[in-house]
XYZ file of C-alpha atoms in Angstrom:
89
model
C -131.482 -49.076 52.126
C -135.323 -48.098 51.977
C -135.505 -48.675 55.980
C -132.809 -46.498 56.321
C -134.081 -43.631 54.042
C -137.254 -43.574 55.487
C -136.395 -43.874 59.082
C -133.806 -40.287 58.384
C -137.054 -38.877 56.589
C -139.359 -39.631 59.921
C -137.095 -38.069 62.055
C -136.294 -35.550 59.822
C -139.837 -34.713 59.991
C -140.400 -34.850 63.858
C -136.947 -32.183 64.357
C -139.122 -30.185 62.124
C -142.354 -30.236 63.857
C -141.697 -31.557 67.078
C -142.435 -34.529 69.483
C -145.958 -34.245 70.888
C -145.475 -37.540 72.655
C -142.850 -37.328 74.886
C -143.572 -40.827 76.806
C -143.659 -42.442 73.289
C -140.727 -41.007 72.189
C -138.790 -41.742 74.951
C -139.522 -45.222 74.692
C -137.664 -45.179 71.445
C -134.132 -44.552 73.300
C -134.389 -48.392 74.513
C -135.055 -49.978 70.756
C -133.297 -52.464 69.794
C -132.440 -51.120 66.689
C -129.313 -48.771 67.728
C -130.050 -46.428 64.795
C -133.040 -45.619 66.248
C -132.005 -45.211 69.716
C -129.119 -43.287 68.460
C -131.631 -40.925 66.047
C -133.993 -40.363 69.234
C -130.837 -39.105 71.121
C -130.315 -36.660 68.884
C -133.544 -34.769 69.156
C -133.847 -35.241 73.239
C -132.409 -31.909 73.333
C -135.363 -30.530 71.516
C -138.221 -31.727 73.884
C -139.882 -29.181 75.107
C -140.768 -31.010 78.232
C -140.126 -34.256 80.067
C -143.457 -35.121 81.770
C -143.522 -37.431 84.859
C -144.561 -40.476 82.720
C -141.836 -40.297 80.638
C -138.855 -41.050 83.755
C -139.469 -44.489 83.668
C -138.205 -44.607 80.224
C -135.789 -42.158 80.186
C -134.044 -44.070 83.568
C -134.423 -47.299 81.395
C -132.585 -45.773 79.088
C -129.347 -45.050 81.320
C -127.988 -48.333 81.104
C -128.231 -48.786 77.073
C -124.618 -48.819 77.141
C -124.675 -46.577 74.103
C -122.430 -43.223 75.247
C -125.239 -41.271 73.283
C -128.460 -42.873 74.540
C -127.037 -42.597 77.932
C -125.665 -39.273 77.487
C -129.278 -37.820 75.920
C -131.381 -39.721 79.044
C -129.058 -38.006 81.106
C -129.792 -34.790 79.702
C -133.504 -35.005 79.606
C -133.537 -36.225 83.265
C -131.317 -33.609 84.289
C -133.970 -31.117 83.003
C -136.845 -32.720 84.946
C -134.838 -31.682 87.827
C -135.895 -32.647 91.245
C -139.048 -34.755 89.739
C -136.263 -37.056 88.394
C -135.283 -38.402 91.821
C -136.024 -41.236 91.820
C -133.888 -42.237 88.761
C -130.779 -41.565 90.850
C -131.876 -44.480 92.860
């Protein structure tokens, strides 16, 4: 579909260039549109950083329920290290 093309041509685009807005970005690993989520995932791996404001969302993200989502806000809070805390509740 259109949606579809587009949506692989945005993130196409930001594994190109980059995410410059971490805390945005990481809001996308809770949409409700599992595509989405599942396309953010992908690129967590390429952050460059996970600033403080971003936890929140990344924790949120841990109980998706989607092995992927969970698996990437894993990843990214495992990389904050011992900022990431309080996500391990």
């Amino acid at each position: 579909s259109p949606d579809e093309a587009v949506r692989g041509a945005a993130f196409a685009a930001l594994r190109q260039v980059g995410v410059t807005d971490v805390v945005g970005f990481a809001g996308l690993l809770t949409n409700s549109d599992r595509e989405v989520a599942r396309l953010a995932a992908e690129l967590v791996p390429l952050l460059p950083e996970v600033p403080d404001a971003a936890i929140p969302k990344f924790t949120a993200a841990l109980g998706s329920g989607d092995p992927p989502v969970v698996a990437a806000a894993a990843f990214a809070l495992g990389s904050v290290g011992p900022r990431a805390a309080p996500a391990a509740g």
